[in-house]
Short mmCIF file of C-alpha atoms in Angstrom, two decimals:
data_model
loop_
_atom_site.label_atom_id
_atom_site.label_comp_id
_atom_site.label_asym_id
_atom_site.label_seq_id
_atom_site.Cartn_x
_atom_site.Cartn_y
_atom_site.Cartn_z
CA UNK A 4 -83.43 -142.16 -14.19
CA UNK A 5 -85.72 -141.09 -16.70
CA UNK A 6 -86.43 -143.55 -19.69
CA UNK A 7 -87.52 -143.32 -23.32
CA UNK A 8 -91.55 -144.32 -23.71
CA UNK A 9 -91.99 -147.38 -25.99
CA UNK A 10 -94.01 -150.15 -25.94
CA UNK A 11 -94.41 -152.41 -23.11
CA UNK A 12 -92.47 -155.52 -25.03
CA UNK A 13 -89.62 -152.98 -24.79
CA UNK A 14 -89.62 -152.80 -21.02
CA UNK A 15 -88.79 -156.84 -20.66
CA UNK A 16 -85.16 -155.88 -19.71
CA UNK A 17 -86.60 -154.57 -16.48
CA UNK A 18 -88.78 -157.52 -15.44
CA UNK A 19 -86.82 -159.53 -13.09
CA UNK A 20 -88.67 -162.94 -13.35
CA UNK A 21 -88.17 -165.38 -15.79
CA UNK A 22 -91.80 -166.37 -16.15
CA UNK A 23 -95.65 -165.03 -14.92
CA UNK A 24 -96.15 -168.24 -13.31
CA UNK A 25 -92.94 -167.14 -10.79
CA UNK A 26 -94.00 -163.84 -11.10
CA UNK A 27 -97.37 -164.95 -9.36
CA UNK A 28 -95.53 -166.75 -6.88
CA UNK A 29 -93.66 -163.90 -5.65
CA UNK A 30 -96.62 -161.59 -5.48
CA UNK A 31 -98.40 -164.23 -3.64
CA UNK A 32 -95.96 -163.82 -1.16
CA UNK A 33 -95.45 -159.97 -0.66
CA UNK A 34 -99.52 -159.94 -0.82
CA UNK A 35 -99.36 -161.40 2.69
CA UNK A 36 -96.94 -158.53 3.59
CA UNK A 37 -98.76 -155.65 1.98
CA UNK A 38 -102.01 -156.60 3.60
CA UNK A 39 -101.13 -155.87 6.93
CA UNK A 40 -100.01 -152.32 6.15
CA UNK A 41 -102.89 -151.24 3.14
CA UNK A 42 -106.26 -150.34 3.22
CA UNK A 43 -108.77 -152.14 1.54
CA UNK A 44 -108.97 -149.65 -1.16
CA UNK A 45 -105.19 -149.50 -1.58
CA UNK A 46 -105.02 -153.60 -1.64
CA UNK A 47 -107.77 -153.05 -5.12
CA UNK A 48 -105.04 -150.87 -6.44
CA UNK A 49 -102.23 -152.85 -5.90
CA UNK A 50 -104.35 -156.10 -7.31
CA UNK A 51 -105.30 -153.54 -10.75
CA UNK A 52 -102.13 -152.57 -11.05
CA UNK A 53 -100.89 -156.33 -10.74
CA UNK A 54 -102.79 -157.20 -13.17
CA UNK A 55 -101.64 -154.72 -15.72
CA UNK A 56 -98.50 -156.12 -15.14
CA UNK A 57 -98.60 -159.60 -17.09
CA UNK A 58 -97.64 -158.57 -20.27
CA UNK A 59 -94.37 -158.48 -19.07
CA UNK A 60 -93.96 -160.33 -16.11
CA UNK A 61 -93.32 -158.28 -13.16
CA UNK A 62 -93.70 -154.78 -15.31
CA UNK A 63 -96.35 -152.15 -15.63
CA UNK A 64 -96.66 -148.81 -17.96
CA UNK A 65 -99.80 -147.99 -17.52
CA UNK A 66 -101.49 -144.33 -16.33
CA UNK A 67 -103.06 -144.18 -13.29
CA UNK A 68 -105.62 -142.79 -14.99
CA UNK A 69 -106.56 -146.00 -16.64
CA UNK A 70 -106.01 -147.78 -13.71
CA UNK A 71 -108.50 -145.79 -11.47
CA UNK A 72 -110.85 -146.01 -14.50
CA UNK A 73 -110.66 -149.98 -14.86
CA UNK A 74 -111.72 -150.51 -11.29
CA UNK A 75 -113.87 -148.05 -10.99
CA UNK A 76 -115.46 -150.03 -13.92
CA UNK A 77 -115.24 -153.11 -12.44
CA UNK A 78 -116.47 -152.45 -9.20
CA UNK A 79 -119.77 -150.76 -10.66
CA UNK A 80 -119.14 -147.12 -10.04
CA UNK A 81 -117.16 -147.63 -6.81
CA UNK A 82 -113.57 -147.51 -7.17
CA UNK A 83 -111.31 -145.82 -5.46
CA UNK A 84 -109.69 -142.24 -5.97
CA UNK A 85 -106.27 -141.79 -8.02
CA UNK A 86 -105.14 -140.15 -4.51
CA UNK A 87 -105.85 -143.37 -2.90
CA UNK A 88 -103.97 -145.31 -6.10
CA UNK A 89 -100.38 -142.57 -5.26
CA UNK A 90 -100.99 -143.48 -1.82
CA UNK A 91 -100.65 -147.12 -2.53
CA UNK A 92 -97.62 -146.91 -4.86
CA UNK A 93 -95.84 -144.88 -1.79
CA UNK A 94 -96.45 -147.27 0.20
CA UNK A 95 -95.63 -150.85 -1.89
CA UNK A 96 -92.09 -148.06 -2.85
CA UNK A 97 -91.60 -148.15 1.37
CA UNK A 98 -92.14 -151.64 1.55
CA UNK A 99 -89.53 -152.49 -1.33
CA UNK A 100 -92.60 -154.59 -3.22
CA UNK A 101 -92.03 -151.21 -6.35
CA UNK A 102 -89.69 -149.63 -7.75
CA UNK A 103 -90.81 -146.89 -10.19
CA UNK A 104 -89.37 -144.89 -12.80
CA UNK A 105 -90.20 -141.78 -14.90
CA UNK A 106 -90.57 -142.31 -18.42
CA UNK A 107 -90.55 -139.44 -21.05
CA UNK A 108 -92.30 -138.75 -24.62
CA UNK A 109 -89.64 -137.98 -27.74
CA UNK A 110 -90.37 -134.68 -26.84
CA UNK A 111 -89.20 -134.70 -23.36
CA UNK A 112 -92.39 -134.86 -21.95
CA UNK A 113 -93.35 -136.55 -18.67
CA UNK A 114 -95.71 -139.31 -19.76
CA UNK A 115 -96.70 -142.34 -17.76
CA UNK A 116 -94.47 -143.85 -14.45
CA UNK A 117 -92.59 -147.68 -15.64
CA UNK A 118 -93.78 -149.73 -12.28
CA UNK A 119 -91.61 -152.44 -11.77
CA UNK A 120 -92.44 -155.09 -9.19
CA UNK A 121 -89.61 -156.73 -7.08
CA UNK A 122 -88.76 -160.37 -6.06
CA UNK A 123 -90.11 -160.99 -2.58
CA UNK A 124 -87.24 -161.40 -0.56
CA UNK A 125 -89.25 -164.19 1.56
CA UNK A 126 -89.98 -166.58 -1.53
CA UNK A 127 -86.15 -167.13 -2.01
CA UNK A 128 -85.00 -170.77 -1.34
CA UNK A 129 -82.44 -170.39 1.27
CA UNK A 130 -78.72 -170.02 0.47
CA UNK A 131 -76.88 -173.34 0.93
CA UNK A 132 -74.19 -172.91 3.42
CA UNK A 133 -70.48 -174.74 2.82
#
């Protein structure tokens, strides 16, 4: 599916929680999960890339690009590589924690990927049986 850019307010239809505060609950939860399976270096990507994702709860438009550059900012000079970063998304995609979509320019373009983060299926209240 390949979507229209616009700003990041305009990707709220995606988000699927109703709030950051649940939004942080849920990546609480599949932060367990991804850190058996990641690298250190991929577990600072997924945290950057997390973090770019408050805006909109849950949604992310950002370039890797910037991404690499903000941690390799904050870290000093030693960030990680935006091979390392595609690694990571492949991996939270696998695990179900991402689901990504293309997103074109008005000219048709390929511009930046829309990351959207999923609800952890483990911090889900259990379904009441009758």
């Amino acid at each position: 599916m390949n979507i229209k850019m616009v700003n990041i307010e305009d990707f709220a239809q995606y988000s699927q929680f109703e709030s950051l505060a649940e939004f942080n609950k849920h990546i609480e939860m599949w932060m367990m999960e991804v850190k058996k399976c990641c690298s250190k270096s991929e577990y600072v990507g997924l945290k950057c890339l997390v973090r770019f994702s408050a805006k909109v709860p849950g949604v992310c438009n950002a370039k890797i690009g910037t991404m690499v550059k903000t941690i390799h900012d904050d870290a000093n000079g030693h960030g990680i590589s935006r091979s390392t970063f595609k690694r990571m998304i492949k991996k939270a995609i696998e695990l179900g924690l991402l689901t990504v979509h293309e997103t074109t320019r008005k000219n048709g373009s390929q511009t930046s990927n829309l990351y959207i983060f999923n609800r952890c299926p483990h911090a889900e209240p259990p379904k009441q049986e009758y």
